[in-house]
């Protein structure tokens, strides 16, 4: 008798069986089919139209971030459990012989590597801030940033990946405009997702801060209303999944990265981030695993 899997594993099995996602043997690390990627690209394109509307500068980012940038974001203080670091081989011939020996013998070969100058990027917008250092033009700037992100949160829930695509519209500049960007973006994001047939609602949220100190940080973030998520039921009605978040950073990035408004004040920033993979999977669950059968208006919005 087949024992029923939990709804997360069940959904992942369906996506594997339909060959929309391909297993790599590691939870949260998947290959994408052409059909899946076509949907993800269409979702990216919805955000791209938005970026174009607000005159955003488009920056496509690699899945890696400079270690120096990463250090300035203070990510390690809040989310040490999610971090991934790139280590490289700087040794000579003798070290190489030992490296190969350890690989063959199943030994601890990573111990022979050293930290490189890059870290896996946990959020698309982080690489942007050092690019904004210095004086901004009057009115600030909008950016559209996208790229793969890494978070070490292995899971059988196919919507909780270790490597996933994030697409963001970011504002850097005046405090009032940053706050407004966060609020307007939440509304606009919800409307874009509703238009493609997803039942999404806004909810106050907090980041998954680590440890005992983290509980206080999470409570503070909730209290101050700094983060809102757009959530939709994918595997569970009781525990809906966040497909987007709208965040007010205040001067969290402006201060360490030396970003100034046109009048020389510390710049504020705000971003709306879309989980492209989660939206793709939500669409597959909502409308069926074959996009050629999706409702006409949804197809028109996404694919034309
Ligand atoms: P969650 O609360 O679900 O862990 P988060 O608050 O950590 O999400 P954000 O940091 O706000 O997420 O990231 C922006 C968006 O990126 C999220 O709304 C989500 O859609 C997507 N995202 C975050 N983590 C993952 C993941 N592990 N796999 C796929 N998408 C993700
Ligand atoms: Zn962001």
mmCIF file with all atom_site columns, N, CA and C in Angstrom, residues 48-119:
data_model
loop_
_atom_site.group_PDB
_atom_site.id
_atom_site.type_symbol
_atom_site.label_atom_id
_atom_site.label_alt_id
_atom_site.label_comp_id
_atom_site.label_asym_id
_atom_site.label_entity_id
_atom_site.label_seq_id
_atom_site.pdbx_PDB_ins_code
_atom_site.Cartn_x
_atom_site.Cartn_y
_atom_site.Cartn_z
_atom_site.occupancy
_atom_site.B_iso_or_equiv
_atom_site.pdbx_formal_charge
_atom_site.auth_seq_id
_atom_site.auth_comp_id
_atom_site.auth_asym_id
_atom_site.auth_atom_id
_atom_site.pdbx_PDB_model_num
ATOM 1   N N  . UNK A 1 48  ? 9.093  43.375 -15.276 1.00 0.00 ? 48  UNK A N  1
ATOM 2   C CA . UNK A 1 48  ? 9.906  44.224 -16.152 1.00 0.00 ? 48  UNK A CA 1
ATOM 3   C C  . UNK A 1 48  ? 9.071  45.388 -16.700 1.00 0.00 ? 48  UNK A C  1
ATOM 4   N N  . UNK A 1 49  ? 7.794  45.103 -17.014 1.00 0.00 ? 49  UNK A N  1
ATOM 5   C CA . UNK A 1 49  ? 6.907  46.180 -17.497 1.00 0.00 ? 49  UNK A CA 1
ATOM 6   C C  . UNK A 1 49  ? 6.743  47.243 -16.425 1.00 0.00 ? 49  UNK A C  1
ATOM 7   N N  . UNK A 1 50  ? 6.623  46.793 -15.184 1.00 0.00 ? 50  UNK A N  1
ATOM 8   C CA . UNK A 1 50  ? 6.496  47.698 -14.037 1.00 0.00 ? 50  UNK A CA 1
ATOM 9   C C  . UNK A 1 50  ? 7.761  48.558 -13.935 1.00 0.00 ? 50  UNK A C  1
ATOM 10  N N  . UNK A 1 51  ? 8.913  47.900 -13.989 1.00 0.00 ? 51  UNK A N  1
ATOM 11  C CA . UNK A 1 51  ? 10.179 48.633 -13.908 1.00 0.00 ? 51  UNK A CA 1
ATOM 12  C C  . UNK A 1 51  ? 10.251 49.699 -14.990 1.00 0.00 ? 51  UNK A C  1
ATOM 13  N N  . UNK A 1 52  ? 9.799  49.340 -16.169 1.00 0.00 ? 52  UNK A N  1
ATOM 14  C CA . UNK A 1 52  ? 9.818  50.274 -17.291 1.00 0.00 ? 52  UNK A CA 1
ATOM 15  C C  . UNK A 1 52  ? 8.920  51.470 -16.990 1.00 0.00 ? 52  UNK A C  1
ATOM 16  N N  . UNK A 1 53  ? 7.730  51.208 -16.432 1.00 0.00 ? 53  UNK A N  1
ATOM 17  C CA . UNK A 1 53  ? 6.774  52.278 -16.096 1.00 0.00 ? 53  UNK A CA 1
ATOM 18  C C  . UNK A 1 53  ? 7.366  53.312 -15.144 1.00 0.00 ? 53  UNK A C  1
ATOM 19  N N  . UNK A 1 54  ? 8.179  52.855 -14.179 1.00 0.00 ? 54  UNK A N  1
ATOM 20  C CA . UNK A 1 54  ? 8.707  53.807 -13.179 1.00 0.00 ? 54  UNK A CA 1
ATOM 21  C C  . UNK A 1 54  ? 10.095 54.305 -13.565 1.00 0.00 ? 54  UNK A C  1
ATOM 22  N N  . UNK A 1 55  ? 10.513 53.992 -14.776 1.00 0.00 ? 55  UNK A N  1
ATOM 23  C CA . UNK A 1 55  ? 11.817 54.476 -15.251 1.00 0.00 ? 55  UNK A CA 1
ATOM 24  C C  . UNK A 1 55  ? 12.981 53.836 -14.512 1.00 0.00 ? 55  UNK A C  1
ATOM 25  N N  . UNK A 1 56  ? 12.797 52.575 -14.113 1.00 0.00 ? 56  UNK A N  1
ATOM 26  C CA . UNK A 1 56  ? 13.847 51.901 -13.331 1.00 0.00 ? 56  UNK A CA 1
ATOM 27  C C  . UNK A 1 56  ? 15.052 51.544 -14.208 1.00 0.00 ? 56  UNK A C  1
ATOM 28  N N  . UNK A 1 57  ? 16.214 51.633 -13.600 1.00 0.00 ? 57  UNK A N  1
ATOM 29  C CA . UNK A 1 57  ? 17.429 51.126 -14.232 1.00 0.00 ? 57  UNK A CA 1
ATOM 30  C C  . UNK A 1 57  ? 17.457 49.616 -13.993 1.00 0.00 ? 57  UNK A C  1
ATOM 31  N N  . UNK A 1 58  ? 17.643 48.841 -15.055 1.00 0.00 ? 58  UNK A N  1
ATOM 32  C CA . UNK A 1 58  ? 17.582 47.381 -14.921 1.00 0.00 ? 58  UNK A CA 1
ATOM 33  C C  . UNK A 1 58  ? 18.979 46.821 -14.658 1.00 0.00 ? 58  UNK A C  1
ATOM 34  N N  . UNK A 1 59  ? 19.079 46.008 -13.608 1.00 0.00 ? 59  UNK A N  1
ATOM 35  C CA . UNK A 1 59  ? 20.354 45.345 -13.314 1.00 0.00 ? 59  UNK A CA 1
ATOM 36  C C  . UNK A 1 59  ? 20.092 43.848 -13.136 1.00 0.00 ? 59  UNK A C  1
ATOM 37  N N  . UNK A 1 60  ? 20.641 43.048 -14.059 1.00 0.00 ? 60  UNK A N  1
ATOM 38  C CA . UNK A 1 60  ? 20.569 41.584 -13.923 1.00 0.00 ? 60  UNK A CA 1
ATOM 39  C C  . UNK A 1 60  ? 21.783 41.161 -13.120 1.00 0.00 ? 60  UNK A C  1
ATOM 40  N N  . UNK A 1 61  ? 21.531 40.406 -12.048 1.00 0.00 ? 61  UNK A N  1
ATOM 41  C CA . UNK A 1 61  ? 22.636 40.109 -11.128 1.00 0.00 ? 61  UNK A CA 1
ATOM 42  C C  . UNK A 1 61  ? 23.023 38.636 -11.139 1.00 0.00 ? 61  UNK A C  1
ATOM 43  N N  . UNK A 1 62  ? 24.300 38.354 -10.907 1.00 0.00 ? 62  UNK A N  1
ATOM 44  C CA . UNK A 1 62  ? 24.718 36.961 -10.748 1.00 0.00 ? 62  UNK A CA 1
ATOM 45  C C  . UNK A 1 62  ? 24.238 36.429 -9.388  1.00 0.00 ? 62  UNK A C  1
ATOM 46  N N  . UNK A 1 63  ? 24.281 35.125 -9.197  1.00 0.00 ? 63  UNK A N  1
ATOM 47  C CA . UNK A 1 63  ? 23.806 34.573 -7.910  1.00 0.00 ? 63  UNK A CA 1
ATOM 48  C C  . UNK A 1 63  ? 24.831 34.738 -6.789  1.00 0.00 ? 63  UNK A C  1
ATOM 49  N N  . UNK A 1 64  ? 25.833 35.540 -7.022  1.00 0.00 ? 64  UNK A N  1
ATOM 50  C CA . UNK A 1 64  ? 26.931 35.717 -6.067  1.00 0.00 ? 64  UNK A CA 1
ATOM 51  C C  . UNK A 1 64  ? 27.065 37.178 -5.711  1.00 0.00 ? 64  UNK A C  1
ATOM 52  N N  . UNK A 1 65  ? 27.574 37.429 -4.514  1.00 0.00 ? 65  UNK A N  1
ATOM 53  C CA . UNK A 1 65  ? 27.696 38.803 -4.042  1.00 0.00 ? 65  UNK A CA 1
ATOM 54  C C  . UNK A 1 65  ? 29.099 38.978 -3.458  1.00 0.00 ? 65  UNK A C  1
ATOM 55  N N  . UNK A 1 66  ? 29.655 40.160 -3.598  1.00 0.00 ? 66  UNK A N  1
ATOM 56  C CA . UNK A 1 66  ? 30.992 40.417 -3.032  1.00 0.00 ? 66  UNK A CA 1
ATOM 57  C C  . UNK A 1 66  ? 30.939 40.214 -1.517  1.00 0.00 ? 66  UNK A C  1
ATOM 58  N N  . UNK A 1 67  ? 31.938 39.545 -0.985  1.00 0.00 ? 67  UNK A N  1
ATOM 59  C CA . UNK A 1 67  ? 31.948 39.291 0.469   1.00 0.00 ? 67  UNK A CA 1
ATOM 60  C C  . UNK A 1 67  ? 31.912 40.610 1.246   1.00 0.00 ? 67  UNK A C  1
ATOM 61  N N  . UNK A 1 68  ? 32.610 41.619 0.732   1.00 0.00 ? 68  UNK A N  1
ATOM 62  C CA . UNK A 1 68  ? 32.644 42.918 1.428   1.00 0.00 ? 68  UNK A CA 1
ATOM 63  C C  . UNK A 1 68  ? 31.229 43.521 1.470   1.00 0.00 ? 68  UNK A C  1
ATOM 64  N N  . UNK A 1 69  ? 30.479 43.385 0.387   1.00 0.00 ? 69  UNK A N  1
ATOM 65  C CA . UNK A 1 69  ? 29.097 43.892 0.366   1.00 0.00 ? 69  UNK A CA 1
ATOM 66  C C  . UNK A 1 69  ? 28.243 43.116 1.361   1.00 0.00 ? 69  UNK A C  1
ATOM 67  N N  . UNK A 1 70  ? 28.399 41.799 1.294   1.00 0.00 ? 70  UNK A N  1
ATOM 68  C CA . UNK A 1 70  ? 27.639 40.923 2.180   1.00 0.00 ? 70  UNK A CA 1
ATOM 69  C C  . UNK A 1 70  ? 27.873 41.311 3.651   1.00 0.00 ? 70  UNK A C  1
ATOM 70  N N  . UNK A 1 71  ? 29.148 41.550 4.002   1.00 0.00 ? 71  UNK A N  1
ATOM 71  C CA . UNK A 1 71  ? 29.483 41.912 5.391   1.00 0.00 ? 71  UNK A CA 1
ATOM 72  C C  . UNK A 1 71  ? 28.760 43.198 5.801   1.00 0.00 ? 71  UNK A C  1
ATOM 73  N N  . UNK A 1 72  ? 28.685 44.158 4.872   1.00 0.00 ? 72  UNK A N  1
ATOM 74  C CA . UNK A 1 72  ? 28.058 45.448 5.213   1.00 0.00 ? 72  UNK A CA 1
ATOM 75  C C  . UNK A 1 72  ? 26.545 45.344 5.367   1.00 0.00 ? 72  UNK A C  1
ATOM 76  N N  . UNK A 1 73  ? 25.925 44.300 4.829   1.00 0.00 ? 73  UNK A N  1
ATOM 77  C CA . UNK A 1 73  ? 24.467 44.172 4.984   1.00 0.00 ? 73  UNK A CA 1
ATOM 78  C C  . UNK A 1 73  ? 24.091 43.660 6.371   1.00 0.00 ? 73  UNK A C  1
ATOM 79  N N  . UNK A 1 74  ? 25.085 43.149 7.116   1.00 0.00 ? 74  UNK A N  1
ATOM 80  C CA . UNK A 1 74  ? 24.833 42.630 8.461   1.00 0.00 ? 74  UNK A CA 1
ATOM 81  C C  . UNK A 1 74  ? 23.962 41.364 8.435   1.00 0.00 ? 74  UNK A C  1
ATOM 82  N N  . UNK A 1 75  ? 23.910 40.695 7.288   1.00 0.00 ? 75  UNK A N  1
ATOM 83  C CA . UNK A 1 75  ? 23.053 39.517 7.128   1.00 0.00 ? 75  UNK A CA 1
ATOM 84  C C  . UNK A 1 75  ? 23.409 38.428 8.144   1.00 0.00 ? 75  UNK A C  1
ATOM 85  N N  . UNK A 1 76  ? 24.718 38.298 8.383   1.00 0.00 ? 76  UNK A N  1
ATOM 86  C CA . UNK A 1 76  ? 25.186 37.190 9.225   1.00 0.00 ? 76  UNK A CA 1
ATOM 87  C C  . UNK A 1 76  ? 24.661 37.327 10.659  1.00 0.00 ? 76  UNK A C  1
ATOM 88  N N  . UNK A 1 77  ? 24.425 38.573 11.084  1.00 0.00 ? 77  UNK A N  1
ATOM 89  C CA . UNK A 1 77  ? 23.913 38.775 12.442  1.00 0.00 ? 77  UNK A CA 1
ATOM 90  C C  . UNK A 1 77  ? 22.474 38.252 12.551  1.00 0.00 ? 77  UNK A C  1
ATOM 91  N N  . UNK A 1 78  ? 21.710 38.421 11.484  1.00 0.00 ? 78  UNK A N  1
ATOM 92  C CA . UNK A 1 78  ? 20.281 38.085 11.555  1.00 0.00 ? 78  UNK A CA 1
ATOM 93  C C  . UNK A 1 78  ? 19.949 36.684 11.048  1.00 0.00 ? 78  UNK A C  1
ATOM 94  N N  . UNK A 1 79  ? 20.714 36.208 10.034  1.00 0.00 ? 79  UNK A N  1
ATOM 95  C CA . UNK A 1 79  ? 20.323 34.945 9.379   1.00 0.00 ? 79  UNK A CA 1
ATOM 96  C C  . UNK A 1 79  ? 21.513 34.007 9.162   1.00 0.00 ? 79  UNK A C  1
ATOM 97  N N  . UNK A 1 80  ? 22.306 33.719 10.210  1.00 0.00 ? 80  UNK A N  1
ATOM 98  C CA . UNK A 1 80  ? 23.503 32.882 9.994   1.00 0.00 ? 80  UNK A CA 1
ATOM 99  C C  . UNK A 1 80  ? 23.161 31.505 9.438   1.00 0.00 ? 80  UNK A C  1
ATOM 100 N N  . UNK A 1 81  ? 21.967 31.019 9.784   1.00 0.00 ? 81  UNK A N  1
ATOM 101 C CA . UNK A 1 81  ? 21.559 29.670 9.380   1.00 0.00 ? 81  UNK A CA 1
ATOM 102 C C  . UNK A 1 81  ? 21.233 29.562 7.890   1.00 0.00 ? 81  UNK A C  1
ATOM 103 N N  . UNK A 1 82  ? 21.069 30.702 7.211   1.00 0.00 ? 82  UNK A N  1
ATOM 104 C CA . UNK A 1 82  ? 20.673 30.667 5.795   1.00 0.00 ? 82  UNK A CA 1
ATOM 105 C C  . UNK A 1 82  ? 21.852 30.885 4.848   1.00 0.00 ? 82  UNK A C  1
ATOM 106 N N  . UNK A 1 83  ? 23.009 31.228 5.428   1.00 0.00 ? 83  UNK A N  1
ATOM 107 C CA . UNK A 1 83  ? 24.148 31.680 4.615   1.00 0.00 ? 83  UNK A CA 1
ATOM 108 C C  . UNK A 1 83  ? 24.833 30.547 3.859   1.00 0.00 ? 83  UNK A C  1
ATOM 109 N N  . UNK A 1 84  ? 25.326 30.852 2.659   1.00 0.00 ? 84  UNK A N  1
ATOM 110 C CA . UNK A 1 84  ? 26.207 29.952 1.918   1.00 0.00 ? 84  UNK A CA 1
ATOM 111 C C  . UNK A 1 84  ? 27.409 30.744 1.451   1.00 0.00 ? 84  UNK A C  1
ATOM 112 N N  . UNK A 1 85  ? 28.608 30.192 1.654   1.00 0.00 ? 85  UNK A N  1
ATOM 113 C CA . UNK A 1 85  ? 29.828 30.918 1.319   1.00 0.00 ? 85  UNK A CA 1
ATOM 114 C C  . UNK A 1 85  ? 30.606 30.144 0.260   1.00 0.00 ? 85  UNK A C  1
ATOM 115 N N  . UNK A 1 86  ? 31.278 30.860 -0.628  1.00 0.00 ? 86  UNK A N  1
ATOM 116 C CA . UNK A 1 86  ? 32.054 30.197 -1.676  1.00 0.00 ? 86  UNK A CA 1
ATOM 117 C C  . UNK A 1 86  ? 33.496 30.047 -1.215  1.00 0.00 ? 86  UNK A C  1
ATOM 118 N N  . UNK A 1 87  ? 34.001 28.824 -1.293  1.00 0.00 ? 87  UNK A N  1
ATOM 119 C CA . UNK A 1 87  ? 35.382 28.550 -0.915  1.00 0.00 ? 87  UNK A CA 1
ATOM 120 C C  . UNK A 1 87  ? 36.151 28.084 -2.145  1.00 0.00 ? 87  UNK A C  1
ATOM 121 N N  . UNK A 1 88  ? 37.405 28.484 -2.221  1.00 0.00 ? 88  UNK A N  1
ATOM 122 C CA . UNK A 1 88  ? 38.198 28.223 -3.438  1.00 0.00 ? 88  UNK A CA 1
ATOM 123 C C  . UNK A 1 88  ? 39.532 27.580 -3.076  1.00 0.00 ? 88  UNK A C  1
ATOM 124 N N  . UNK A 1 89  ? 40.147 26.995 -4.086  1.00 0.00 ? 89  UNK A N  1
ATOM 125 C CA . UNK A 1 89  ? 41.428 26.309 -3.884  1.00 0.00 ? 89  UNK A CA 1
ATOM 126 C C  . UNK A 1 89  ? 42.574 27.259 -4.232  1.00 0.00 ? 89  UNK A C  1
ATOM 127 N N  . UNK A 1 90  ? 43.405 27.565 -3.257  1.00 0.00 ? 90  UNK A N  1
ATOM 128 C CA . UNK A 1 90  ? 44.540 28.478 -3.490  1.00 0.00 ? 90  UNK A CA 1
ATOM 129 C C  . UNK A 1 90  ? 45.873 27.750 -3.320  1.00 0.00 ? 90  UNK A C  1
ATOM 130 N N  . UNK A 1 91  ? 45.828 26.411 -3.240  1.00 0.00 ? 91  UNK A N  1
ATOM 131 C CA . UNK A 1 91  ? 47.044 25.666 -2.890  1.00 0.00 ? 91  UNK A CA 1
ATOM 132 C C  . UNK A 1 91  ? 47.974 25.444 -4.069  1.00 0.00 ? 91  UNK A C  1
ATOM 133 N N  . UNK A 1 92  ? 49.075 24.729 -3.799  1.00 0.00 ? 92  UNK A N  1
ATOM 134 C CA . UNK A 1 92  ? 50.048 24.372 -4.830  1.00 0.00 ? 92  UNK A CA 1
ATOM 135 C C  . UNK A 1 92  ? 49.917 22.905 -5.201  1.00 0.00 ? 92  UNK A C  1
ATOM 136 N N  . UNK A 1 93  ? 50.962 22.382 -5.853  1.00 0.00 ? 93  UNK A N  1
ATOM 137 C CA . UNK A 1 93  ? 50.930 20.996 -6.352  1.00 0.00 ? 93  UNK A CA 1
ATOM 138 C C  . UNK A 1 93  ? 50.724 19.974 -5.233  1.00 0.00 ? 93  UNK A C  1
ATOM 139 N N  . UNK A 1 94  ? 51.435 20.189 -4.124  1.00 0.00 ? 94  UNK A N  1
ATOM 140 C CA . UNK A 1 94  ? 51.324 19.189 -3.031  1.00 0.00 ? 94  UNK A CA 1
ATOM 141 C C  . UNK A 1 94  ? 49.930 19.200 -2.431  1.00 0.00 ? 94  UNK A C  1
ATOM 142 N N  . UNK A 1 95  ? 49.382 20.392 -2.297  1.00 0.00 ? 95  UNK A N  1
ATOM 143 C CA . UNK A 1 95  ? 48.005 20.500 -1.762  1.00 0.00 ? 95  UNK A CA 1
ATOM 144 C C  . UNK A 1 95  ? 47.019 19.838 -2.730  1.00 0.00 ? 95  UNK A C  1
ATOM 145 N N  . UNK A 1 96  ? 47.335 19.967 -4.031  1.00 0.00 ? 96  UNK A N  1
ATOM 146 C CA . UNK A 1 96  ? 46.452 19.383 -5.035  1.00 0.00 ? 96  UNK A CA 1
ATOM 147 C C  . UNK A 1 96  ? 46.433 17.854 -4.913  1.00 0.00 ? 96  UNK A C  1
ATOM 148 N N  . UNK A 1 97  ? 47.638 17.292 -4.717  1.00 0.00 ? 97  UNK A N  1
ATOM 149 C CA . UNK A 1 97  ? 47.729 15.831 -4.560  1.00 0.00 ? 97  UNK A CA 1
ATOM 150 C C  . UNK A 1 97  ? 46.882 15.392 -3.360  1.00 0.00 ? 97  UNK A C  1
ATOM 151 N N  . UNK A 1 98  ? 47.019 16.145 -2.278  1.00 0.00 ? 98  UNK A N  1
ATOM 152 C CA . UNK A 1 98  ? 46.255 15.802 -1.063  1.00 0.00 ? 98  UNK A CA 1
ATOM 153 C C  . UNK A 1 98  ? 44.748 15.989 -1.287  1.00 0.00 ? 98  UNK A C  1
ATOM 154 N N  . UNK A 1 99  ? 44.417 17.022 -2.031  1.00 0.00 ? 99  UNK A N  1
ATOM 155 C CA . UNK A 1 99  ? 42.999 17.290 -2.330  1.00 0.00 ? 99  UNK A CA 1
ATOM 156 C C  . UNK A 1 99  ? 42.385 16.104 -3.077  1.00 0.00 ? 99  UNK A C  1
ATOM 157 N N  . UNK A 1 100 ? 43.097 15.649 -4.121  1.00 0.00 ? 100 UNK A N  1
ATOM 158 C CA . UNK A 1 100 ? 42.592 14.544 -4.941  1.00 0.00 ? 100 UNK A CA 1
ATOM 159 C C  . UNK A 1 100 ? 42.519 13.265 -4.094  1.00 0.00 ? 100 UNK A C  1
ATOM 160 N N  . UNK A 1 101 ? 43.537 13.079 -3.249  1.00 0.00 ? 101 UNK A N  1
ATOM 161 C CA . UNK A 1 101 ? 43.537 11.881 -2.395  1.00 0.00 ? 101 UNK A CA 1
ATOM 162 C C  . UNK A 1 101 ? 42.302 11.880 -1.486  1.00 0.00 ? 101 UNK A C  1
ATOM 163 N N  . UNK A 1 102 ? 42.010 13.047 -0.908  1.00 0.00 ? 102 UNK A N  1
ATOM 164 C CA . UNK A 1 102 ? 40.868 13.125 0.011   1.00 0.00 ? 102 UNK A CA 1
ATOM 165 C C  . UNK A 1 102 ? 39.548 12.912 -0.727  1.00 0.00 ? 102 UNK A C  1
ATOM 166 N N  . UNK A 1 103 ? 39.446 13.459 -1.940  1.00 0.00 ? 103 UNK A N  1
ATOM 167 C CA . UNK A 1 103 ? 38.207 13.267 -2.701  1.00 0.00 ? 103 UNK A CA 1
ATOM 168 C C  . UNK A 1 103 ? 38.012 11.772 -2.959  1.00 0.00 ? 103 UNK A C  1
ATOM 169 N N  . UNK A 1 104 ? 39.102 11.082 -3.404  1.00 0.00 ? 104 UNK A N  1
ATOM 170 C CA . UNK A 1 104 ? 39.001 9.646  -3.730  1.00 0.00 ? 104 UNK A CA 1
ATOM 171 C C  . UNK A 1 104 ? 38.683 8.834  -2.486  1.00 0.00 ? 104 UNK A C  1
ATOM 172 N N  . UNK A 1 105 ? 39.268 9.233  -1.354  1.00 0.00 ? 105 UNK A N  1
ATOM 173 C CA . UNK A 1 105 ? 39.088 8.443  -0.129  1.00 0.00 ? 105 UNK A CA 1
ATOM 174 C C  . UNK A 1 105 ? 37.828 8.851  0.627   1.00 0.00 ? 105 UNK A C  1
ATOM 175 N N  . UNK A 1 106 ? 37.087 9.812  0.089   1.00 0.00 ? 106 UNK A N  1
ATOM 176 C CA . UNK A 1 106 ? 35.896 10.288 0.814   1.00 0.00 ? 106 UNK A CA 1
ATOM 177 C C  . UNK A 1 106 ? 36.273 11.096 2.034   1.00 0.00 ? 106 UNK A C  1
ATOM 178 N N  . UNK A 1 107 ? 37.428 11.754 1.984   1.00 0.00 ? 107 UNK A N  1
ATOM 179 C CA . UNK A 1 107 ? 37.885 12.533 3.149   1.00 0.00 ? 107 UNK A CA 1
ATOM 180 C C  . UNK A 1 107 ? 37.378 13.964 3.107   1.00 0.00 ? 107 UNK A C  1
ATOM 181 N N  . UNK A 1 108 ? 37.838 14.741 4.067   1.00 0.00 ? 108 UNK A N  1
ATOM 182 C CA . UNK A 1 108 ? 37.341 16.110 4.228   1.00 0.00 ? 108 UNK A CA 1
ATOM 183 C C  . UNK A 1 108 ? 38.107 17.053 3.300   1.00 0.00 ? 108 UNK A C  1
ATOM 184 N N  . UNK A 1 109 ? 37.853 16.948 1.998   1.00 0.00 ? 109 UNK A N  1
ATOM 185 C CA . UNK A 1 109 ? 38.567 17.828 1.057   1.00 0.00 ? 109 UNK A CA 1
ATOM 186 C C  . UNK A 1 109 ? 38.171 19.302 1.165   1.00 0.00 ? 109 UNK A C  1
ATOM 187 N N  . UNK A 1 110 ? 36.904 19.626 1.539   1.00 0.00 ? 110 UNK A N  1
ATOM 188 C CA . UNK A 1 110 ? 36.603 21.064 1.636   1.00 0.00 ? 110 UNK A CA 1
ATOM 189 C C  . UNK A 1 110 ? 37.477 21.786 2.659   1.00 0.00 ? 110 UNK A C  1
ATOM 190 N N  . UNK A 1 111 ? 38.019 21.034 3.626   1.00 0.00 ? 111 UNK A N  1
ATOM 191 C CA . UNK A 1 111 ? 38.869 21.679 4.634   1.00 0.00 ? 111 UNK A CA 1
ATOM 192 C C  . UNK A 1 111 ? 40.120 22.284 3.998   1.00 0.00 ? 111 UNK A C  1
ATOM 193 N N  . UNK A 1 112 ? 40.477 21.851 2.782   1.00 0.00 ? 112 UNK A N  1
ATOM 194 C CA . UNK A 1 112 ? 41.661 22.387 2.102   1.00 0.00 ? 112 UNK A CA 1
ATOM 195 C C  . UNK A 1 112 ? 41.344 23.645 1.286   1.00 0.00 ? 112 UNK A C  1
ATOM 196 N N  . UNK A 1 113 ? 40.092 24.024 1.248   1.00 0.00 ? 113 UNK A N  1
ATOM 197 C CA . UNK A 1 113 ? 39.722 25.235 0.517   1.00 0.00 ? 113 UNK A CA 1
ATOM 198 C C  . UNK A 1 113 ? 39.725 26.443 1.460   1.00 0.00 ? 113 UNK A C  1
ATOM 199 N N  . UNK A 1 114 ? 39.771 27.610 0.847   1.00 0.00 ? 114 UNK A N  1
ATOM 200 C CA . UNK A 1 114 ? 39.754 28.852 1.642   1.00 0.00 ? 114 UNK A CA 1
ATOM 201 C C  . UNK A 1 114 ? 38.606 29.736 1.181   1.00 0.00 ? 114 UNK A C  1
ATOM 202 N N  . UNK A 1 115 ? 38.111 30.596 2.087   1.00 0.00 ? 115 UNK A N  1
ATOM 203 C CA . UNK A 1 115 ? 37.019 31.485 1.677   1.00 0.00 ? 115 UNK A CA 1
ATOM 204 C C  . UNK A 1 115 ? 37.435 32.365 0.507   1.00 0.00 ? 115 UNK A C  1
ATOM 205 N N  . UNK A 1 116 ? 36.597 32.447 -0.523  1.00 0.00 ? 116 UNK A N  1
ATOM 206 C CA . UNK A 1 116 ? 36.862 33.319 -1.662  1.00 0.00 ? 116 UNK A CA 1
ATOM 207 C C  . UNK A 1 116 ? 36.338 34.718 -1.393  1.00 0.00 ? 116 UNK A C  1
ATOM 208 N N  . UNK A 1 117 ? 36.434 35.586 -2.369  1.00 0.00 ? 117 UNK A N  1
ATOM 209 C CA . UNK A 1 117 ? 35.992 36.966 -2.165  1.00 0.00 ? 117 UNK A CA 1
ATOM 210 C C  . UNK A 1 117 ? 34.496 37.114 -2.423  1.00 0.00 ? 117 UNK A C  1
ATOM 211 N N  . UNK A 1 118 ? 33.806 35.989 -2.653  1.00 0.00 ? 118 UNK A N  1
ATOM 212 C CA . UNK A 1 118 ? 32.362 36.061 -2.900  1.00 0.00 ? 118 UNK A CA 1
ATOM 213 C C  . UNK A 1 118 ? 31.574 35.094 -2.008  1.00 0.00 ? 118 UNK A C  1
ATOM 214 N N  . UNK A 1 119 ? 30.323 35.444 -1.844  1.00 0.00 ? 119 UNK A N  1
ATOM 215 C CA . UNK A 1 119 ? 29.376 34.685 -1.015  1.00 0.00 ? 119 UNK A CA 1
ATOM 216 C C  . UNK A 1 119 ? 28.146 34.465 -1.904  1.00 0.00 ? 119 UNK A C  1
#
